[in-house]
């Protein structure tokens, strides 16, 4: 999986429709949106964990890689309510990803893009009862941009995250006792985001 992601990312970042590049730039984007979740399967038990769909905040820094490609550093955060039989608490689910986008532009203010990225997922319980957990993850994205002027744009993104848990991974542990067994599994979340971008 890692080799496939690396190949796709390099292909995306290397895409260009012109030998000549416009001047370099850096962008900062801020988003608000919602996260759509699946249950976290508790291997070997029917007591799965349900995560509520909550408000998401995201911030990204982009930079010009080529005429039709951008690099991106993304931080996405959502405080979500987790419920299991006999247990309820809030937890932050955060993504820090590095990736790239292929841009599809035309003569109108509208443009689209597709992207890919990889990094870490951080499960940070809003309670001292359980330890935080970090796992490797990747995402695919599709976006729409409306250029207001040279500096400002409105943006909308759809992102799908996949977090990989290795054999004998556990979540929300304390002193050797863990709520969830994540033996060799993937966890998926989807984000729908809207925001604005400023270009330097």
Coordinates of C-alpha atoms in Angstrom, one line a residue:
X1 CA 0.0 0.0 0.0
X2 CA 2.8 2.4 0.9
X3 CA 4.5 1.8 -2.5
X4 CA 1.2 2.5 -4.4
X5 CA 0.6 5.7 -2.4
X6 CA 4.2 6.9 -3.1
X7 CA 3.8 6.2 -6.8
X8 CA 0.5 8.0 -7.1
X9 CA 1.7 11.0 -5.1
X10 CA 4.8 11.4 -7.2
X11 CA 2.8 11.1 -10.4
X12 CA 0.3 13.8 -9.1
X13 CA 3.1 16.2 -8.1
X14 CA 5.0 15.7 -11.4
X15 CA 2.0 16.4 -13.6
X16 CA 2.4 19.5 -15.8
X17 CA 0.8 20.7 -19.0
X18 CA 3.5 23.3 -19.8
X19 CA 7.3 23.5 -19.7
X20 CA 7.0 27.1 -18.5
X21 CA 5.9 27.8 -14.9
X22 CA 4.2 30.9 -13.6
X23 CA 5.6 32.5 -10.5
X24 CA 5.8 30.6 -7.3
X25 CA 3.2 31.1 -4.6
X26 CA 2.1 29.8 -1.2
X27 CA -1.6 29.5 -0.1
X28 CA -3.2 29.3 3.3
X29 CA -6.7 27.8 3.5
X30 CA -9.2 27.6 6.4
X31 CA -12.2 25.2 6.4
X32 CA -15.3 24.3 8.4
X33 CA -17.3 21.2 7.7
X34 CA -18.6 17.9 8.9
X35 CA -17.2 14.4 9.4
X36 CA -19.1 11.3 8.5
X37 CA -18.0 8.3 10.4
X38 CA -18.3 4.5 10.5
X39 CA -18.3 2.5 13.7
X40 CA -15.0 1.4 15.1
X41 CA -15.1 -2.4 15.0
X42 CA -14.1 -4.0 18.3
X43 CA -12.5 -7.3 17.0
X44 CA -13.7 -10.3 19.0
X45 CA -16.6 -8.4 20.6
X46 CA -20.0 -7.1 19.5
X47 CA -19.5 -4.0 21.6
X48 CA -18.4 -1.7 18.8
X49 CA -17.7 2.1 19.3
X50 CA -19.9 4.6 17.7
X51 CA -18.4 8.1 16.8
X52 CA -20.8 11.0 16.3
X53 CA -20.6 13.1 13.2
X54 CA -19.4 16.5 14.4
X55 CA -18.1 19.9 13.2
X56 CA -14.6 19.7 11.6
X57 CA -12.0 22.5 11.5
X58 CA -9.1 22.2 9.0
X59 CA -6.1 24.3 8.0
X60 CA -3.9 23.7 5.0
X61 CA -0.8 25.2 3.6
X62 CA -0.2 24.8 -0.1
X63 CA 2.7 25.7 -2.4
X64 CA 3.2 25.6 -6.2
X65 CA 5.0 22.5 -7.3
X66 CA 4.5 22.8 -11.0
X67 CA 2.1 24.6 -13.4
X68 CA -0.7 22.2 -12.7
X69 CA 0.3 20.7 -9.4
X70 CA 0.5 21.9 -5.7
X71 CA 2.0 20.4 -2.6
X72 CA -0.1 20.5 0.6
X73 CA 0.3 20.2 4.4
X74 CA -3.0 19.5 6.1
X75 CA -4.2 19.6 9.7
X76 CA -7.8 18.5 10.3
X77 CA -9.5 18.3 13.7
X78 CA -12.8 17.2 15.1
X79 CA -14.0 16.7 18.7
X80 CA -16.3 13.6 18.5
X81 CA -18.5 11.8 21.0
X82 CA -17.7 8.1 21.4
X83 CA -20.2 5.7 22.8
X84 CA -20.0 2.0 23.7
X85 CA -22.1 -0.1 26.0
X86 CA -21.4 1.3 29.5
X87 CA -18.9 3.9 28.3
X88 CA -19.2 7.4 26.8
X89 CA -16.6 10.2 26.4
X90 CA -15.4 12.8 23.9
X91 CA -12.3 12.3 21.8
X92 CA -10.4 14.5 19.4
X93 CA -9.6 12.7 16.0
X94 CA -6.9 14.7 14.2
X95 CA -5.1 14.2 10.9
X96 CA -1.7 15.6 9.9
X97 CA -1.0 14.8 6.3
X98 CA 1.5 15.8 3.6
X99 CA 0.4 15.4 0.0
X100 CA -0.2 16.9 -3.4
X101 CA -2.9 17.9 -5.8
X102 CA -3.4 17.9 -9.6
X103 CA -5.1 21.1 -10.7
X104 CA -7.6 21.3 -13.6
X105 CA -8.1 24.9 -14.7
X106 CA -9.9 26.7 -17.5
X107 CA -10.7 30.2 -18.5
X108 CA -13.5 30.6 -15.9
X109 CA -13.1 31.4 -12.2
X110 CA -13.9 27.8 -11.4
X111 CA -11.3 25.0 -11.2
X112 CA -11.2 21.5 -9.8
X113 CA -8.5 19.3 -8.3
X114 CA -7.8 15.8 -7.1
X115 CA -5.3 14.9 -4.4
X116 CA -3.6 12.3 -2.3
X117 CA -1.8 12.5 1.0
X118 CA -0.4 10.4 3.9
X119 CA 0.6 11.0 7.5
X120 CA -0.8 10.2 10.9
X121 CA -4.1 10.0 12.7
X122 CA -4.1 11.1 16.4
X123 CA -6.9 9.8 18.7
X124 CA -6.7 12.1 21.8
X125 CA -9.4 11.3 24.4
X126 CA -10.8 14.3 26.3
X127 CA -10.3 12.5 29.5
X128 CA -7.4 11.3 31.7
X129 CA -8.9 7.8 31.8
X130 CA -7.4 6.7 28.5
X131 CA -4.1 7.1 26.7
X132 CA -3.9 8.8 23.2
X133 CA -3.1 6.7 20.1
X134 CA -1.2 7.5 16.9
X135 CA -1.6 5.5 13.7
X136 CA -0.5 5.8 10.0
X137 CA -3.2 7.0 7.6
X138 CA -3.7 8.3 4.0
X139 CA -6.4 10.3 2.2
X140 CA -7.9 10.9 -1.2
X141 CA -9.5 14.2 -2.0
X142 CA -11.5 16.1 -4.6
X143 CA -12.0 19.8 -4.6
X144 CA -13.7 22.8 -6.2
X145 CA -12.2 26.3 -6.2
X146 CA -13.9 29.7 -7.2
X147 CA -11.3 32.4 -7.7
X148 CA -12.7 35.8 -6.4
X149 CA -9.6 37.8 -7.2
X150 CA -5.8 37.3 -7.4
X151 CA -5.5 36.6 -3.7
X152 CA -8.8 35.2 -2.5
X153 CA -10.7 32.0 -3.4
X154 CA -13.7 30.1 -2.1
X155 CA -13.1 26.3 -1.8
X156 CA -15.0 23.1 -1.2
X157 CA -13.3 19.8 -0.5
X158 CA -14.3 16.2 -0.1
X159 CA -11.8 14.0 1.7
X160 CA -11.8 10.3 2.5
X161 CA -9.3 9.1 5.2
X162 CA -8.2 5.6 5.8
X163 CA -6.3 4.8 9.1
X164 CA -4.3 1.6 9.2
X165 CA -4.2 -0.5 12.4
X166 CA -1.6 -3.2 12.6
X167 CA -1.9 -6.7 14.2
X168 CA -2.6 -6.5 17.9
X169 CA -3.3 -2.7 17.9
X170 CA -5.5 -1.4 20.6
X171 CA -7.3 1.9 21.2
X172 CA -8.1 3.8 24.4
X173 CA -5.9 1.9 26.9
X174 CA -5.0 2.6 30.5
X175 CA -2.6 0.4 32.6
X176 CA -2.9 -2.5 30.2
X177 CA -6.7 -2.4 29.9
X178 CA -8.0 -1.4 26.5
X179 CA -11.5 -0.6 25.3
X180 CA -11.1 -1.6 21.6
X181 CA -9.1 -4.3 19.9
X182 CA -8.1 -3.2 16.3
X183 CA -6.4 -6.3 15.1
X184 CA -5.3 -5.8 11.4
X185 CA -8.0 -3.4 10.2
X186 CA -8.7 -0.1 8.5
X187 CA -10.9 2.8 9.8
X188 CA -12.6 5.2 7.4
X189 CA -13.8 8.7 7.8
X190 CA -15.2 11.2 5.2
X191 CA -15.1 15.0 5.5
X192 CA -17.1 17.6 3.6
X193 CA -15.4 21.0 4.0
X194 CA -16.0 24.6 2.8
X195 CA -13.7 27.5 3.3
X196 CA -11.5 30.2 1.8
X197 CA -8.0 30.5 0.5
X198 CA -5.5 33.3 0.6
X199 CA -2.6 33.3 -1.9
X200 CA 0.8 34.9 -1.2

